[in-house]
Coordinates of C-alpha atoms in Angstrom, one line a residue:
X1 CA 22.3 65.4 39.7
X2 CA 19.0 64.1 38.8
X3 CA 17.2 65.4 35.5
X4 CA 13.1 65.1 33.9
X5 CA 10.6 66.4 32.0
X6 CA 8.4 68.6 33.9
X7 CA 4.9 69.9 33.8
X8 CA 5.8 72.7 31.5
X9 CA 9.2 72.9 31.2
X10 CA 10.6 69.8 29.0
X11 CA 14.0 68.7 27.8
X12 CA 15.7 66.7 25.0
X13 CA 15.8 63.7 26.0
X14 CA 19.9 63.1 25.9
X15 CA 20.7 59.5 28.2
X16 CA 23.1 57.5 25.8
X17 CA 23.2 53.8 26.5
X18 CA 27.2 52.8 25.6
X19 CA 28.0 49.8 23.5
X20 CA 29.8 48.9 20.5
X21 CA 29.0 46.1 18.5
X22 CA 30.9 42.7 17.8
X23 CA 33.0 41.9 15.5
X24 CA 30.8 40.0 12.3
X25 CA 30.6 36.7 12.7
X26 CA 31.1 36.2 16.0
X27 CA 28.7 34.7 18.7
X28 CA 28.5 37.1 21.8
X29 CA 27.5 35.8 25.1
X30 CA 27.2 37.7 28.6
X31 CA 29.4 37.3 31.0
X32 CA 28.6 37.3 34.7
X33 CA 31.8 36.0 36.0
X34 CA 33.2 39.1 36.9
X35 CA 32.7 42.6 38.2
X36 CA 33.0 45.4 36.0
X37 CA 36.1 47.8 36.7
X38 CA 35.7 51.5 36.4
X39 CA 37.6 54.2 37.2
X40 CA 35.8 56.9 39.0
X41 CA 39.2 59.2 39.7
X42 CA 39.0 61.1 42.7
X43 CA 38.4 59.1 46.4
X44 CA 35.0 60.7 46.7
X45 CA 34.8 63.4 49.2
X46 CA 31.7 61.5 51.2
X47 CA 29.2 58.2 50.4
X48 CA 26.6 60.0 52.7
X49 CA 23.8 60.6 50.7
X50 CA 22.6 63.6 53.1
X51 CA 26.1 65.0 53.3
X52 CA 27.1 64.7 49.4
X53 CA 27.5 67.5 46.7
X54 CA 29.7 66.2 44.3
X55 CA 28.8 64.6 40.5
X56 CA 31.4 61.8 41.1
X57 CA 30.4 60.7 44.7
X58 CA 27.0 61.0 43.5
X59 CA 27.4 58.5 40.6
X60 CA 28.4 56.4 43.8
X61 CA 25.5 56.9 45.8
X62 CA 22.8 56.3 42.2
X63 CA 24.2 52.7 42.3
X64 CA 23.8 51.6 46.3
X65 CA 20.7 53.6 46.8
X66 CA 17.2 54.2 45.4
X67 CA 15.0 57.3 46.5
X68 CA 10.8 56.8 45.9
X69 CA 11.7 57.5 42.2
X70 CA 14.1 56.4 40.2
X71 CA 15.1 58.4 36.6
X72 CA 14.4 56.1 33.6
X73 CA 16.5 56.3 30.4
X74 CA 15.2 59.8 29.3
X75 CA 15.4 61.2 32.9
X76 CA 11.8 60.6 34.1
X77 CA 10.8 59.8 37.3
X78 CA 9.5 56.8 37.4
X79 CA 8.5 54.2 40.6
X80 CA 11.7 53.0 42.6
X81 CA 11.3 52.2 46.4
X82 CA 7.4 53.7 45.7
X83 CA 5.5 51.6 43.3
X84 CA 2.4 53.9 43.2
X85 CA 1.6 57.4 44.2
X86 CA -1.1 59.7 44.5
X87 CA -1.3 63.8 43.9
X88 CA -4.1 66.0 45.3
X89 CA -6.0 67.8 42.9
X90 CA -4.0 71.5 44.8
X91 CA -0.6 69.8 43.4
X92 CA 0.4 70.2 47.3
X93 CA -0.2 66.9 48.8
X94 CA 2.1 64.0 47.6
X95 CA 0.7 59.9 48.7
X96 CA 3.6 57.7 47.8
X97 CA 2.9 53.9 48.7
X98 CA 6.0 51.8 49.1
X99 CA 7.1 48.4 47.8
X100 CA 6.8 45.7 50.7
X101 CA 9.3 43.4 48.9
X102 CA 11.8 46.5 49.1
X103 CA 14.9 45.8 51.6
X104 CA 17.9 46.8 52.7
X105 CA 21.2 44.9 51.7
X106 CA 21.2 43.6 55.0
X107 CA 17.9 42.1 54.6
X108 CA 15.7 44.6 56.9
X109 CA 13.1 46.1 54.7
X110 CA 12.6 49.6 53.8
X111 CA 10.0 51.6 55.7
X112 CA 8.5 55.0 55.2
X113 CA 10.6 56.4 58.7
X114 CA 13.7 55.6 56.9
X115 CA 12.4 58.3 54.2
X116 CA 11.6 60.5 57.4
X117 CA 14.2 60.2 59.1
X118 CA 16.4 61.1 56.4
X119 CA 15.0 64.1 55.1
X120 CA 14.9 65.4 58.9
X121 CA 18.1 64.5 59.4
X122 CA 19.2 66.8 56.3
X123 CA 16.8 69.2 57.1
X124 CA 18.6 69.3 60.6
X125 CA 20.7 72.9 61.7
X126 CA 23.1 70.8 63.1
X127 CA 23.6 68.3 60.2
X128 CA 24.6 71.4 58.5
X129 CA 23.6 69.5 54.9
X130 CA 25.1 71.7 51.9
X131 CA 22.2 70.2 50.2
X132 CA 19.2 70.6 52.5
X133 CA 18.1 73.8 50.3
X134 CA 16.7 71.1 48.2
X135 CA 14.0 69.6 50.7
X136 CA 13.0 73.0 51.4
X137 CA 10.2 72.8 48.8
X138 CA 8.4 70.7 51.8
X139 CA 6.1 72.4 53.6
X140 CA 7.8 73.9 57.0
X141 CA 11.4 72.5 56.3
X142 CA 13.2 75.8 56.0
X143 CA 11.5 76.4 59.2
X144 CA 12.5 74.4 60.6
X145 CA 16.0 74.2 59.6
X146 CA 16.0 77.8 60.9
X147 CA 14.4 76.9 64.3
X148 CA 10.9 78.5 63.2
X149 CA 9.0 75.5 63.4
X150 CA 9.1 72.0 65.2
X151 CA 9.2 68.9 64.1
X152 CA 5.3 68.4 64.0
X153 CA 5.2 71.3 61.7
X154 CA 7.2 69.9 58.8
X155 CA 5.0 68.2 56.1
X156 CA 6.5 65.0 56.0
X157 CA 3.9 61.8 57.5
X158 CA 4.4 58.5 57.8
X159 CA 0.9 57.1 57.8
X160 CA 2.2 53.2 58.3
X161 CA 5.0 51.6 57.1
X162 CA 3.9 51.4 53.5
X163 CA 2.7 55.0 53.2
X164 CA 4.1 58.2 53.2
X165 CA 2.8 61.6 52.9
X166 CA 4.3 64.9 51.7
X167 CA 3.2 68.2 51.9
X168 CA 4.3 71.0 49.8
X169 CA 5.0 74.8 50.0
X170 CA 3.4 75.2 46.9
X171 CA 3.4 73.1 43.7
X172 CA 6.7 72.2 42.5
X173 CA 6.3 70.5 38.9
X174 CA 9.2 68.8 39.5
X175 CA 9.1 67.1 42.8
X176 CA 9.1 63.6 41.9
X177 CA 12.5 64.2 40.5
X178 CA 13.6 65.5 43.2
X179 CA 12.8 62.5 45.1
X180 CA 15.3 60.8 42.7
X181 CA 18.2 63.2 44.4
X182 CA 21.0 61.3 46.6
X183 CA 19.5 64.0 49.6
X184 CA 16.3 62.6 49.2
X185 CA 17.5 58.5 49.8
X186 CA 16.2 56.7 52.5
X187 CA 18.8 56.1 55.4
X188 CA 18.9 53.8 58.7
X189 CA 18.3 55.9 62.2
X190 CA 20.0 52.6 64.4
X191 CA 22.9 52.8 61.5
X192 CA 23.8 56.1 61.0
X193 CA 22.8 57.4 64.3
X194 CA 24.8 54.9 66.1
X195 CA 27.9 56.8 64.2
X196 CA 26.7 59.7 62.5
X197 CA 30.5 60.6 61.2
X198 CA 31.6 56.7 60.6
X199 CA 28.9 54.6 59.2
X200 CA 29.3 55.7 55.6
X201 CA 33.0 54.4 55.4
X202 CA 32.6 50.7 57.0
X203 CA 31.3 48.3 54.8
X204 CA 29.7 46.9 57.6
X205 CA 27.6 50.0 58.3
X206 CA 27.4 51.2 54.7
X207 CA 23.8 49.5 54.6
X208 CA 21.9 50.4 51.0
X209 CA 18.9 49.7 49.2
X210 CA 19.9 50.0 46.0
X211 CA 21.0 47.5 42.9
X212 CA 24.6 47.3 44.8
X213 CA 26.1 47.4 48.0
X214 CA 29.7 48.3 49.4
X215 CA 32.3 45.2 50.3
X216 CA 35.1 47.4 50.4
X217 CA 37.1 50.6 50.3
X218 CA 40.4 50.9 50.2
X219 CA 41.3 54.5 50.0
X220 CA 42.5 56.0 46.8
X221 CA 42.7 52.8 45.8
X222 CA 39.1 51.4 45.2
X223 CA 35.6 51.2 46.0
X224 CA 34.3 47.5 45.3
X225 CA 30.5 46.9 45.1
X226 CA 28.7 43.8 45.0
X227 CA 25.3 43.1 43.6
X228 CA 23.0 43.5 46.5
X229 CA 21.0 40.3 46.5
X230 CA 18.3 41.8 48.5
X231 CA 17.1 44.8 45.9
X232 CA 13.7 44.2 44.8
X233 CA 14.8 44.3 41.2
X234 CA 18.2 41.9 41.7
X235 CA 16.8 39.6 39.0
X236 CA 17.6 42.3 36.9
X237 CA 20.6 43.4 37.6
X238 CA 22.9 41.5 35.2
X239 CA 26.8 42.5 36.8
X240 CA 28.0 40.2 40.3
X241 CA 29.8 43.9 40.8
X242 CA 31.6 47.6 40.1
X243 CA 34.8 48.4 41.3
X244 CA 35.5 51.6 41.2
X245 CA 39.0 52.5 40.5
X246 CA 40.4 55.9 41.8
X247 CA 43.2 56.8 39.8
X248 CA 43.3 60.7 39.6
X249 CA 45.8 60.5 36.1
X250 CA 43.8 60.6 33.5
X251 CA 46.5 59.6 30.9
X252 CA 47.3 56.4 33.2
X253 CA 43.8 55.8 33.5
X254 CA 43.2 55.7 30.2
X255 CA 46.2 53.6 29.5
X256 CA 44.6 50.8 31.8
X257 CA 41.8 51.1 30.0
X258 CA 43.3 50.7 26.2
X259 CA 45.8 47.7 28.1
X260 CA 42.6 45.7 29.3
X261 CA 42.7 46.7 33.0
X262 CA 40.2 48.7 33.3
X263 CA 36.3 48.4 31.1
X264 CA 35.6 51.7 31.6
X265 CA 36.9 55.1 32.5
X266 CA 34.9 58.0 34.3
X267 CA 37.3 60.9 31.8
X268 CA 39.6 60.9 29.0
X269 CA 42.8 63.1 28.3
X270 CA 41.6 65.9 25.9
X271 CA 44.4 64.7 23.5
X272 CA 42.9 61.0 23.6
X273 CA 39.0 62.0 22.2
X274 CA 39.8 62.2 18.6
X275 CA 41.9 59.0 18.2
X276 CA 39.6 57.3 20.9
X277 CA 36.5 58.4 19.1
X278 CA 38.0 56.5 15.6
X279 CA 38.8 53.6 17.8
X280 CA 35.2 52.9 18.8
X281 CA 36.6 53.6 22.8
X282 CA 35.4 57.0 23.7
X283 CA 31.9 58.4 23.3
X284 CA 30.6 62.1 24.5
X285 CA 27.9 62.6 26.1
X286 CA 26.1 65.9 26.0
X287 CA 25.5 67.3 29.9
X288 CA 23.1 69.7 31.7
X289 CA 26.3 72.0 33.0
X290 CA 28.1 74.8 32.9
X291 CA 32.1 75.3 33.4
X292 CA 32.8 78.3 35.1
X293 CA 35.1 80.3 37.2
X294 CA 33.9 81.8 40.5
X295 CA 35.2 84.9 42.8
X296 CA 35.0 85.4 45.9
X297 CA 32.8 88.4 46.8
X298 CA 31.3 87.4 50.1
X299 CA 33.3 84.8 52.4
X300 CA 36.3 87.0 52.1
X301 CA 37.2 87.4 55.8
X302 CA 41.0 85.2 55.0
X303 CA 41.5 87.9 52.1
X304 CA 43.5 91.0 52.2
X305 CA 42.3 94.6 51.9
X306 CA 43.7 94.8 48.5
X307 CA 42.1 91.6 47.0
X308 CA 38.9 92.4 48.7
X309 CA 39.1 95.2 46.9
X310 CA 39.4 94.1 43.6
X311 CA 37.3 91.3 43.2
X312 CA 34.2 93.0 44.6
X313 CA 34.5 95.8 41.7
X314 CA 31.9 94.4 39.3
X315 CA 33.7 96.1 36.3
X316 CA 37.0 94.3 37.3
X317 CA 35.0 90.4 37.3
X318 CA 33.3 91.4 33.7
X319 CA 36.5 92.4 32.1
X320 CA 38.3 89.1 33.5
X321 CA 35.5 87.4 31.9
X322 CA 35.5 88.8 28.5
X323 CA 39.4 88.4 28.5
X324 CA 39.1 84.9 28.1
X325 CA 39.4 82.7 24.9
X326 CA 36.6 80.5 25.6
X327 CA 36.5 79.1 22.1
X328 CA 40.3 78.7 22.3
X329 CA 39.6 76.6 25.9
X330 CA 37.5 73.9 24.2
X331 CA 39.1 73.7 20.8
X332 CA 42.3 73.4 22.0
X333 CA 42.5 72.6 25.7
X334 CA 39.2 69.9 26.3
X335 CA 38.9 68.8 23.1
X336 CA 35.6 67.7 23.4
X337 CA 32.8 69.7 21.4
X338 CA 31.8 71.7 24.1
X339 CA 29.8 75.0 23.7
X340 CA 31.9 78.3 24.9
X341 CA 29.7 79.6 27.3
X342 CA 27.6 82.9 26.7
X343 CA 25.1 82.6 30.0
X344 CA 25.1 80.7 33.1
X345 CA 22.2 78.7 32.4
X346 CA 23.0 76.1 30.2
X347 CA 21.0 74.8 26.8
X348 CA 19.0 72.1 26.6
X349 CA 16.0 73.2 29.0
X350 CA 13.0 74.0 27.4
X351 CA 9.8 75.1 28.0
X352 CA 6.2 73.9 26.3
X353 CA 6.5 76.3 23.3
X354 CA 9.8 74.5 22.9
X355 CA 12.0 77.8 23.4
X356 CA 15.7 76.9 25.1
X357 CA 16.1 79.1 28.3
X358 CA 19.6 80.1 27.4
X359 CA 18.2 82.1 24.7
X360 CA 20.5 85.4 25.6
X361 CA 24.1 85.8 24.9
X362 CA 25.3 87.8 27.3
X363 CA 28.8 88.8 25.8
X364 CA 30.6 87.4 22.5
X365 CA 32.0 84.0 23.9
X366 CA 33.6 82.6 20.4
X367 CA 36.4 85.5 21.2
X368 CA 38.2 87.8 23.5
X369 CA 37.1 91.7 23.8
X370 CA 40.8 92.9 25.2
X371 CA 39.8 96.3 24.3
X372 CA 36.5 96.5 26.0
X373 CA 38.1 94.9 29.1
X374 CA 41.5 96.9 29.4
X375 CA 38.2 99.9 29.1
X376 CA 36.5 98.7 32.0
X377 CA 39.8 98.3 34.3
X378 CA 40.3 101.9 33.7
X379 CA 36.6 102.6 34.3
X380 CA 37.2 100.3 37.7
X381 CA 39.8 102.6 38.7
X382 CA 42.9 100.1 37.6
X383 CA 44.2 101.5 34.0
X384 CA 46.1 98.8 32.5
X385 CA 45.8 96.4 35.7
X386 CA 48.0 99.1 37.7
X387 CA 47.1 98.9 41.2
X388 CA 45.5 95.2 41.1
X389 CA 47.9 92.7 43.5
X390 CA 48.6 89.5 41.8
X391 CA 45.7 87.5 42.5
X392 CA 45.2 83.6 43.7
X393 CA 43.6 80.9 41.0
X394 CA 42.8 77.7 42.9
X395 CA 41.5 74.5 41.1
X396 CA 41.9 71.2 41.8
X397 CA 44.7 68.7 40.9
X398 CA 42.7 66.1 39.1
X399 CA 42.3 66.4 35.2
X400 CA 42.7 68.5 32.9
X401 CA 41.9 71.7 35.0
X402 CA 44.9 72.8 35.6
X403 CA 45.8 73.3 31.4
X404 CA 42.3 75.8 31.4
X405 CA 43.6 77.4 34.3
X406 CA 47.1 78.3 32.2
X407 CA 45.0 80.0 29.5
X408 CA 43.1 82.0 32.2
X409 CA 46.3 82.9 33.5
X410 CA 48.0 83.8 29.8
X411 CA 44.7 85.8 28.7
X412 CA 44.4 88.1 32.4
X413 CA 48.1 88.9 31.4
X414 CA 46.6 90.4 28.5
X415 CA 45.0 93.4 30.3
X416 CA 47.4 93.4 33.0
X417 CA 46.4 91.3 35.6
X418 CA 49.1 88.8 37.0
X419 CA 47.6 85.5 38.3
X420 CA 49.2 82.8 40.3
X421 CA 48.7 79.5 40.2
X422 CA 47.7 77.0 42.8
X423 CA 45.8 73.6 43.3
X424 CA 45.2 71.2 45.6
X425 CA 43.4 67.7 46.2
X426 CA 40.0 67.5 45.5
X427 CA 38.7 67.1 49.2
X428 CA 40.9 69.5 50.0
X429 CA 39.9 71.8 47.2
X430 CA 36.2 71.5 48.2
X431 CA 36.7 72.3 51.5
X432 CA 38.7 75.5 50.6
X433 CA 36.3 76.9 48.3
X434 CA 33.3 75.9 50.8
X435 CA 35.0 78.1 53.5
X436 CA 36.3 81.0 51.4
X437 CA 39.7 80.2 51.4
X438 CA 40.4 81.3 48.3
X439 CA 40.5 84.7 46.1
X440 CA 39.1 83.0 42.4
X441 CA 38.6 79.4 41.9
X442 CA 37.7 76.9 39.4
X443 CA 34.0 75.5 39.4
X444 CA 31.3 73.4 38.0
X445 CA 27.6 72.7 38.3
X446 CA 25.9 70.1 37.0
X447 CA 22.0 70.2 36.9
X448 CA 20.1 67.9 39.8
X449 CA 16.7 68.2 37.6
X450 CA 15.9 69.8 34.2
X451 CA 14.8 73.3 35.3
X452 CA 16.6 76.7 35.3
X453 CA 15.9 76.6 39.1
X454 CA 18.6 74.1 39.6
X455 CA 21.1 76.8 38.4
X456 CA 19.7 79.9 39.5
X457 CA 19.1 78.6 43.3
X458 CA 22.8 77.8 44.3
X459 CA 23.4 81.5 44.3
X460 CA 20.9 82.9 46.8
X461 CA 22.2 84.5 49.9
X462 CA 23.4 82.1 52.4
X463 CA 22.9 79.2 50.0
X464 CA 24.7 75.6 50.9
X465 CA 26.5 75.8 47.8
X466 CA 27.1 79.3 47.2
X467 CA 30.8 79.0 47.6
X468 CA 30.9 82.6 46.3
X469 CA 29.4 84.4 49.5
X470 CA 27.0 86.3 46.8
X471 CA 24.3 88.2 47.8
X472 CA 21.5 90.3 45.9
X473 CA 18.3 90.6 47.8
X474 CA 16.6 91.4 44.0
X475 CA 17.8 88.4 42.9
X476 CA 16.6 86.6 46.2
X477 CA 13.6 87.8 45.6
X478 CA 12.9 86.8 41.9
X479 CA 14.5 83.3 42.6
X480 CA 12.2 82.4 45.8
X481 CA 9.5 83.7 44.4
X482 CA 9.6 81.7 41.0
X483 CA 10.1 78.6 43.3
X484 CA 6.3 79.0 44.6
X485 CA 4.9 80.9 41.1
X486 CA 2.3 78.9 40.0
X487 CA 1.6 80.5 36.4
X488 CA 4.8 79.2 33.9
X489 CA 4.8 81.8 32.0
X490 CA 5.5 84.4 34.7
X491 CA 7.9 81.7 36.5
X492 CA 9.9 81.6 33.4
X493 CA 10.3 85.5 33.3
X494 CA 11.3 85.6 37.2
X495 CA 13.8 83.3 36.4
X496 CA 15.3 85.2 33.4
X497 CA 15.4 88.0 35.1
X498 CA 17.2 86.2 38.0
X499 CA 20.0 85.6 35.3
X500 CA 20.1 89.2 33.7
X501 CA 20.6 90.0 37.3
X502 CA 23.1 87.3 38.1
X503 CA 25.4 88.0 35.2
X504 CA 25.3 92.0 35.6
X505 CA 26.7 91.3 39.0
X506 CA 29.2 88.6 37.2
X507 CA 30.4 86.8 40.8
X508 CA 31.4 84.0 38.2
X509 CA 32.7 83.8 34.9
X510 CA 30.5 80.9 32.4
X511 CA 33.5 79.2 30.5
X512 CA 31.5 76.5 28.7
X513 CA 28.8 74.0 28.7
X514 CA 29.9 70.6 29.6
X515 CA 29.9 67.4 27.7
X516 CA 31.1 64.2 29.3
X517 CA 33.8 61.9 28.0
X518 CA 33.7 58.3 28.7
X519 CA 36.3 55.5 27.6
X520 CA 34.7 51.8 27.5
X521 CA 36.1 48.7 26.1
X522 CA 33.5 47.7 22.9
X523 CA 32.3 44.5 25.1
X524 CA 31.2 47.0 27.9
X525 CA 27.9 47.3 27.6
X526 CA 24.3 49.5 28.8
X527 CA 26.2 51.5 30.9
X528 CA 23.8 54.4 31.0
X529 CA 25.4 58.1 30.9
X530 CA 22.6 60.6 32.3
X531 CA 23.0 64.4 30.7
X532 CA 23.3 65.4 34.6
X533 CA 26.7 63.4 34.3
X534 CA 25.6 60.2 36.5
X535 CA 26.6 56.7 35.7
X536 CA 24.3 54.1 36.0
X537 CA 25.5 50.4 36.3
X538 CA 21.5 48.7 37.1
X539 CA 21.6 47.5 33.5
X540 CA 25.2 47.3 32.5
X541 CA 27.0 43.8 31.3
X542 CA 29.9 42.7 29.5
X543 CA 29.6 40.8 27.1
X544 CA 32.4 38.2 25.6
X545 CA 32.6 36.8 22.4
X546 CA 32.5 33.2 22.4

């Protein structure tokens, strides 16, 4: 959820700022009478930053906190609660020196232990942090998140108040943009500690250091924000306040928008992106992801012998993947230019020669292969889909999810596999999927930085995120070591052959690259859209003509 250029590896740079100019003629001024509504859509799962894992909870978190680095318009790290730093000439030892004018809403000032003790605390077995994977690149912390090392051991000091000093594993090009992750925000120890399962849904506790901070929350209703007057950079900050709307409809949300209730909406209906486009209301943002579907092949323990059956036979996952009409899917279904998906690793990371990782097409994605995959069902023992139980497709209520999930469903009856249909809310949903409740299930991954690594890592065994339960000690091996492989060019290899690897074994199913669809009212204006799918209000105003 956090992108950058890195040392070698670089990427187009693809933040749009929205806006739409005024009608000729007419004087514009800005107003800063009133907040700016938005509508996010789902009541976010959590607003802990340690505890988070979701795009839309993470846009959240971007607006009420800042890390040491903060990701400019073309997603580089540059100084947030850290207004200077210092490397070691190894590329192990980070020296980050923090703003003394930098303070909490509630007026208490930001310290180097509040980086501490939030990056223990997510490190922490018993925190049990989907997300703690990603602090691993300090020195000790897997250790010690696997009871291998104490406290003392972990390469996090603070040196006073002011200073902080990190120590690395190994060199990690992009570690200053991981500091810009929501896991890697500063937290409270007498806050959070005081109610470790509570604070982050009070607005009295919900204590943040960023541009806004919470006033209320009424569930799926609304989140409302209010500038925070004690952020460093508050002269800067032009809006008094984002409410955050949660309606999960994206055709009534959209209608709110195009009636004046709402300035800006999180998605839009696939069949509103053309007529919205001509309006001047909807813009599409290109997006570090990939759409996909995932099986479960190791967290099958709810599943019966029959489905654990099939969808750990290899040959039965790649012929439900090259059943599928991808180009069908986005020309039809979303409606909004996205790429059908031929690898898991999306394009748009690139390395110093300039050559796109996703450089290998792994099957034919502009069209079905029916023939190939009714030929590998036999193969796998199931001629025709005879023998295969009718199998469980989860996704989750809210957009348009549920009209992909019908073409899955229509293109496996194809080859002869029967699929039935079920969703449920997105908490819900995450949960499920999380604890292997499921047999296949609709997913999505949006990069956190602009490296293949952010892909390739949620799939190593035991992974927080690996909601699949895969495992391949090869690919382990390639993936772990091109996280501490210091020569590029030999990184860059590990890593594709981490994907050949990963898409052999095909425990998902790449269904296309995302873009992101935003509706905004032409007076809406320097929203910033990031390409990892975040929404950033810090610069945003509305402007009214006179």
């Amino acid at each position: 959820m956090k992108a950058k250029k890195l040392r070698r590896i670089c990427a187009v740079a693809l933040t749009l700022a929205l806006g739409m100019s005024v009608f000729a003629g007419c004087q514009s001024k800005q107003e800063e009478s009133r907040k700016l509504i938005y509508n996010l859509g789902e009541d976010p799962e959590t607003i802990d930053p340690t505890l988070n894992t979701s795009s839309g909870s993470g846009s959240v978190i971007d607006n009420a906190f800042e890390g040491l680095m903060r990701l400019d318009e073309n997603e580089k790290a540059v100084p947030g609660v850290a207004e200077s730093y210092e490397v070691s000439d190894d590329n192990l030892v980070y020296t980050f020196k923090l703003r003394k004018d930098a303070k909490w809403s509630d007026g208490e000032p930001v310290t180097a232990k509040d980086f501490e003790y939030s990056w223990i605390r997510a490190i922490s077995k018993e925190t049990a942090a989907e997300y703690n994977y990603q602090l691993f690149y300090i020195k000790n912390a897997q250790k010690f998140n696997e009871g291998t090392a104490t406290r003392e051991d972990v390469g996090i000091e603070v040196v006073d108040d002011h200073t902080l000093k990190v120590t690395l594993e190994a060199p990690t090009a992009y570690f200053l943009e991981l500091t810009t992750f929501t896991t890697y925000m500063p937290l409270r120890e007498d806050i959070v500690s005081s109610d470790p399962e509570g604070w982050a849904l009070d607005p009295e506790t919900y204590v943040s250091n960023g541009p806004f901070k919470l006033a209320q929350w009424d569930m799926k209703d609304q989140l409302v924000f209010e500038k925070n007057e004690n952020y460093w950079n508050k002269d800067d900050i032009k809006l008094p306040g984002v409410v955050y709307k949660l309606v999960t409809d994206q055709n009534t949300a959209y209608a709110s928008l195009k009636s004046g209730e709402f300035d800006m909406v999180d998605t839009v209906p696939p069949s509103e992106i053309e007529s919205g486009q001509a309006e001047g209301l909807v813009t599409i943002h290109p997006n570090l992801g990939t759409y996909m579907v995932v099986f479960n092949v190791g967290k099958q323990s709810t599943l019966s012998e029959d489905a654990k059956k099939v969808l750990s036979n290899a040959k039965v996952r790649k012929a439900l993947s090259i059943a599928i009409d991808r180009e069908g899917i986005v020309n039809e279904v979303t409606k909004a230019k996205q790429t059908p998906a031929y690898a898991f690793v999306p394009e748009g990371i690139l390395n110093a020669e300039g050559e796109d990782f996703a450089d290998r097409k792994y099957y034919d994605a502009n069209k079905p292969n029916i023939e190939e995959a009714k030929k590998l069902l036999a193969e796998a023992g199931y001629p025709n889909g005879e023998g295969i139980p009718t199998l469980e497709f989860m996704y989750n209520t809210e957009g348009s999810h549920n009209l992909v999930a019908q073409v899955i469903q229509q293109d496996w009856a194809k080859i002869g596999v029967n699929v039935e249909l079920t969703n449920q809310e997105w908490k819900v949903f995450l949960n499920t999927r999380q604890q292997g409740g499921y047999q296949i299930a609709r997913h999505g991954w949006l990069g956190d930085y602009v490296d293949p690594m952010t892909f390739l890592d949620l799939w190593v065994t035991g992974g927080g995120n690996n909601d699949a339960g895969y495992s391949n000690p090869k690919y382990d091996e390639l993936v772990n070591g091109a996280k501490v492989e210091a020569d590029v060019n030999k990184r860059w290899d590990m890593m594709k052959q981490a994907e050949d690897i990963l898409m052999e074994d095909m425990p998902i199913i790449p269904l296309y690259f995302y873009n992101k669809t935003t509706g905004a009212k032409p007076e809406v204006k320097g929203v910033r859209v990031s390409m990892l799918g975040h929404v950033y209000f810090d610069k945003a105003y509305i402007e009214e003509s006179k």
